[in-house]
Tab-separated table of C-alpha atoms in Angstrom:
chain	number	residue	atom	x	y	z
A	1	UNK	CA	0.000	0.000	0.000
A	2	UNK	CA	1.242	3.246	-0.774
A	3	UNK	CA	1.877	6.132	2.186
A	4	UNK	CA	4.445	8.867	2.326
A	5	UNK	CA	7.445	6.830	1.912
A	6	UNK	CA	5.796	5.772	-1.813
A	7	UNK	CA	6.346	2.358	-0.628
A	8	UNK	CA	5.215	-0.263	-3.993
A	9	UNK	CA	3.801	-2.699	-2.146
A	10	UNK	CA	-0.225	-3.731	-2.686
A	11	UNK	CA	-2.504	-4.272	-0.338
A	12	UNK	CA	-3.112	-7.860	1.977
A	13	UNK	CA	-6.362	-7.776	-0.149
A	14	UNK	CA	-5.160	-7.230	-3.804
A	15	UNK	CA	-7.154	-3.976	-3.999
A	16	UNK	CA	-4.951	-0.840	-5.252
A	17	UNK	CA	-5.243	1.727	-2.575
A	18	UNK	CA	-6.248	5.158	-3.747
A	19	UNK	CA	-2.731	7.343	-5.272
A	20	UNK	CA	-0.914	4.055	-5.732
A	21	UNK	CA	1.974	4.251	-8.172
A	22	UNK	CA	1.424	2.503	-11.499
A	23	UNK	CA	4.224	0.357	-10.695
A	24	UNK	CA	2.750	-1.409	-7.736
A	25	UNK	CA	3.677	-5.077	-8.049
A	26	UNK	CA	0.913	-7.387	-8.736
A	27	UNK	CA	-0.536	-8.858	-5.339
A	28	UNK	CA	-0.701	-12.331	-6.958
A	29	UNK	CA	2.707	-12.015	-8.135
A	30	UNK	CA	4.293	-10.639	-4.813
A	31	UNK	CA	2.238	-12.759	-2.155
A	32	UNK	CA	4.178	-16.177	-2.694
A	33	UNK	CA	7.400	-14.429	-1.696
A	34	UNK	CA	5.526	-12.999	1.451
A	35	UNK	CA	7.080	-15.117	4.056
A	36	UNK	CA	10.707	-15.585	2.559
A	37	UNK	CA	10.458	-11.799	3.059
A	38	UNK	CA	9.366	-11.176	6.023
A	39	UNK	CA	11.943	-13.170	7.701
A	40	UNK	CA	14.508	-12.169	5.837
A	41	UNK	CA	13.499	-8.705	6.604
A	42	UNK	CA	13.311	-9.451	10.220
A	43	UNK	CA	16.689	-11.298	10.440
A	44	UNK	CA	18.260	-8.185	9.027
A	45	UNK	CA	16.582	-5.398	11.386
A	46	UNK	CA	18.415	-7.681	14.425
A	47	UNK	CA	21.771	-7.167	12.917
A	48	UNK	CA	21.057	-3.454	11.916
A	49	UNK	CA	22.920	-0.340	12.687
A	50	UNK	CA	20.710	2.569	14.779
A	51	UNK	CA	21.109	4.372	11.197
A	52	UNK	CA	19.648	1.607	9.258
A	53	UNK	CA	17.080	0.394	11.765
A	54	UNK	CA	14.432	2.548	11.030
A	55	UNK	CA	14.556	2.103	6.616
A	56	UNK	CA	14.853	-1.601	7.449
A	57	UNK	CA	11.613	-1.287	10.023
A	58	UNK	CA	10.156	0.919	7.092
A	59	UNK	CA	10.349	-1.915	4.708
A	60	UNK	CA	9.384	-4.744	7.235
A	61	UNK	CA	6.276	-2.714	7.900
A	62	UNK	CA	5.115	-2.277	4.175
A	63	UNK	CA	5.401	-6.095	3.533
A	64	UNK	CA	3.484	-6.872	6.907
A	65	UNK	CA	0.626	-4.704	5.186
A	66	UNK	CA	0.730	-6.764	2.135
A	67	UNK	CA	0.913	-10.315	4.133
A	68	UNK	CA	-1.888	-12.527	5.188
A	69	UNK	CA	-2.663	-12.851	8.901
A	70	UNK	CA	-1.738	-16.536	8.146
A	71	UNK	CA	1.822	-15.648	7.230
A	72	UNK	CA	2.225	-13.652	10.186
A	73	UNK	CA	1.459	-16.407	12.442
A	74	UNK	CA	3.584	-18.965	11.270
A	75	UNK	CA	6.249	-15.814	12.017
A	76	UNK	CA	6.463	-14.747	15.180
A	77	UNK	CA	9.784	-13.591	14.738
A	78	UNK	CA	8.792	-10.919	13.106
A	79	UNK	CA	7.072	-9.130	15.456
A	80	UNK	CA	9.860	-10.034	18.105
A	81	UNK	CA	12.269	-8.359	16.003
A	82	UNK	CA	10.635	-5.385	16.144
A	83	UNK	CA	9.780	-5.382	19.709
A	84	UNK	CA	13.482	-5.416	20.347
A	85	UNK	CA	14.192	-2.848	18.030
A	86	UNK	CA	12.230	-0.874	20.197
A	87	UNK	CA	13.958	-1.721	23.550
A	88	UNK	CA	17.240	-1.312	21.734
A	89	UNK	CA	16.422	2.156	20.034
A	90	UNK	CA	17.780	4.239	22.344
A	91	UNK	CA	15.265	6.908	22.764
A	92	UNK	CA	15.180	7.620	18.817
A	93	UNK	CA	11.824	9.042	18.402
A	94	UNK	CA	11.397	7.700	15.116
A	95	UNK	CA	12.381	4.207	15.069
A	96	UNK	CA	9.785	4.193	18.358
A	97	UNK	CA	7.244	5.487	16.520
A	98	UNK	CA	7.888	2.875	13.536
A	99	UNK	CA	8.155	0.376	16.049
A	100	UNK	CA	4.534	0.990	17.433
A	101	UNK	CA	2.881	1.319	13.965
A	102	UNK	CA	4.436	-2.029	12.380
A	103	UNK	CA	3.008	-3.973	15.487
A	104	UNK	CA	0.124	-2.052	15.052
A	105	UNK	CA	-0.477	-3.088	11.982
A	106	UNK	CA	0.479	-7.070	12.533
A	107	UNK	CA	-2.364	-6.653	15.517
A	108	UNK	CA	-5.346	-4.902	13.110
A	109	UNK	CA	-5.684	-8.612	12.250
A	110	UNK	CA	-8.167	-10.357	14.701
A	111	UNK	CA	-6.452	-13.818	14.122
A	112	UNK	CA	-2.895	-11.973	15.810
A	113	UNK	CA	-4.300	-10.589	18.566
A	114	UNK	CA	-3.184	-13.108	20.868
A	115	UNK	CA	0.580	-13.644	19.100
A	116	UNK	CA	1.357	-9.877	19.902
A	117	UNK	CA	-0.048	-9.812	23.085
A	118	UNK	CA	2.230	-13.126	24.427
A	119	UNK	CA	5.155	-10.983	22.615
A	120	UNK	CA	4.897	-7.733	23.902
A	121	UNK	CA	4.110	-8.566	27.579
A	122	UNK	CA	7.795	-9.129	28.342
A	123	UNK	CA	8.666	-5.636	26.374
A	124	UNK	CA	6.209	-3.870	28.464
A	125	UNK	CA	7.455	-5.351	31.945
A	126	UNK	CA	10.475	-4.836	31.331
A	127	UNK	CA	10.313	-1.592	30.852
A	128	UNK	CA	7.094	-0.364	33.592
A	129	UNK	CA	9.100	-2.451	36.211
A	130	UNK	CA	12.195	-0.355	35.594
A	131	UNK	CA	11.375	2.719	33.629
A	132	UNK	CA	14.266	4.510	34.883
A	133	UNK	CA	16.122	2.845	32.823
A	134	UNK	CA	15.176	3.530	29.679
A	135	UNK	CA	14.371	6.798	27.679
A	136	UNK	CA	10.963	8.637	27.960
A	137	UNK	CA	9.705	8.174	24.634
A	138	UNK	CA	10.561	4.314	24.792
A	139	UNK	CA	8.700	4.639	28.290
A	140	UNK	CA	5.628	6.456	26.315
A	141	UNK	CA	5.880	4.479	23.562
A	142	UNK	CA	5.481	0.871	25.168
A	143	UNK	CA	2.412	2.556	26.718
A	144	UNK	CA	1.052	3.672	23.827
A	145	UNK	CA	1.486	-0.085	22.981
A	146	UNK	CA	-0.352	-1.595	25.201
A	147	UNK	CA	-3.112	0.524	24.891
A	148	UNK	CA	-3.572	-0.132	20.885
A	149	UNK	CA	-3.269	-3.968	21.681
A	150	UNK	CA	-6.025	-3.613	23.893
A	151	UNK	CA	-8.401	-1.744	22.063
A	152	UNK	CA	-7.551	-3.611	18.925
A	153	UNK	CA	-8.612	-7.071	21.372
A	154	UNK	CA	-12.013	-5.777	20.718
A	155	UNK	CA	-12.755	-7.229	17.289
A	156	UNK	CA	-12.430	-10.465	19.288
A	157	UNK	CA	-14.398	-9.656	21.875
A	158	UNK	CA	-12.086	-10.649	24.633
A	159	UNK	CA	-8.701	-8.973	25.854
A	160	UNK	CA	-6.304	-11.423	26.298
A	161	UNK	CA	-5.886	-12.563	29.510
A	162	UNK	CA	-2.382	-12.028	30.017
A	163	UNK	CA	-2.783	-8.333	29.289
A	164	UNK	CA	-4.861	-8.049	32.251
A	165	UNK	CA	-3.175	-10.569	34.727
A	166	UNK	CA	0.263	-9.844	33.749
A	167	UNK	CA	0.533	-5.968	32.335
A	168	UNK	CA	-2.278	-4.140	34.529
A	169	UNK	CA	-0.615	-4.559	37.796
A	170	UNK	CA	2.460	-3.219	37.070
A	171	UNK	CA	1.147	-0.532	34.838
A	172	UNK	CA	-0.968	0.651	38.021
A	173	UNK	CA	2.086	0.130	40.158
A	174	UNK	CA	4.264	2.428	37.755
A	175	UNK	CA	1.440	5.216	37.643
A	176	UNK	CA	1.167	5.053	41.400
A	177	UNK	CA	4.883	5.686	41.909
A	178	UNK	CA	5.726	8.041	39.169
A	179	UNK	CA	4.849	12.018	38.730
A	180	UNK	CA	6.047	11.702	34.947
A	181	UNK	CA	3.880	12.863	32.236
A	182	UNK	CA	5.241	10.236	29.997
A	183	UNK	CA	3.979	7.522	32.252
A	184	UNK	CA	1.170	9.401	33.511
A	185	UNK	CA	-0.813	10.734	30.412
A	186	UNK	CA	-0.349	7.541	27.736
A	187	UNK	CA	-1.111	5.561	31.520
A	188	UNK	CA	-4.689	7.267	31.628
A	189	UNK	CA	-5.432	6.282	28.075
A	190	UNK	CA	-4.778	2.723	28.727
A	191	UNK	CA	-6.787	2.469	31.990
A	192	UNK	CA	-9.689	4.198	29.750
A	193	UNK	CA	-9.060	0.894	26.851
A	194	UNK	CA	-9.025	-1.305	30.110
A	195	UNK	CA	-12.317	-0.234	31.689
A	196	UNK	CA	-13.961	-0.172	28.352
A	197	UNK	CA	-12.778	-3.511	26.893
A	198	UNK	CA	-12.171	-5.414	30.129
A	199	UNK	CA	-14.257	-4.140	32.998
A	200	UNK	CA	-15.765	-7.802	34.650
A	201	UNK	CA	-11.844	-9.297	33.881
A	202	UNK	CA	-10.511	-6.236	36.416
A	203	UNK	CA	-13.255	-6.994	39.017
A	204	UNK	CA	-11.889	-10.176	39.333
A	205	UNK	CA	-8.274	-9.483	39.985
């Protein structure tokens, strides 16, 4: 699909999205190559530089558009990869940002709700148990994380249930004992996704 980085990949559905170039590749032409390159993709953002992390995220992103949610499962490397590009990224605001959107996008599928959920849980407690020890936008954006997973969870009508058991505890915990907009504010917006998506789940912890 094309955005502002003219990427010439198609959509996961075939359809041309509106101001595609002319030379999009063919969906039925690029889909049987799909997997070889998402790994491949993947297995070169873990070995990239902090300068080429974010192109090679770029790219990984525009082919997880194009692939089937049954490609992405059979790959959860991929959105491992990314997750530790993330922890890795030093504070760099954009490869964050990049970061957030690819999973984003691998969790907009229904079917992957529950793959990126069981991958990110780590990411996030690692970081809320310790946030003073990473940078404030990797602090904000792992936040900003959670609370996309969790609102996404509702096209399957249930929040997985170690977002609530294992994330919401420590999220409160880190909210509690922080006076940091960039735990505070993104913090607010998750408990909002939480008591929305998940309210009997939290009467029951």
């Amino acid at each position: 699909t094309s955005d502002s980085r003219g990427a010439l990949l198609p959509a996961a559905n075939g359809e041309p999205a509106q101001g595609e170039r002319s030379g999009v590749l063919p969906a039925e032409l690029l889909r049987p190559h799909i997997p070889a390159l998402l790994e491949n993709i993947a297995q070169l953002l873990a070995i990239s530089s902090e300068d080429s992390a974010l192109i090679t995220l770029e790219a990984l992103h525009q082919v997880i558009k194009a692939a089937s949610a049954e490609a992405l499962l059979r790959m959860p490397l991929v959105v491992s990869r990314v997750l530790a590009a993330l922890l890795s990224c030093g504070g760099d605001v954009m490869i964050a940002s990049e970061a957030v959107e690819t999973v984003e996008c691998v969790v907009m599928r229904p079917e992957c709700v529950d793959l990126v959920a069981d991958q990110c849980v780590p990411v996030v407690l690692a970081i809320l148990e310790h946030p003073d020890k990473y940078a404030c936008t990797q602090v904000e954006s792992v936040i900003e994380l959670l609370s996309k997973i969790i609102r996404k969870s509702a096209s399957t009508n249930k929040v997985p249930s170690i977002l609530i058991e294992g994330c919401f505890p420590t999220l409160m915990m880190a909210m509690l004992q922080s006076d940091v907009d960039d735990i505070l504010q993104p913090g607010c917006a998750v408990l909002r996704a939480y008591l929305r998506e998940a309210p009997g789940e939290l009467a029951t912890l």
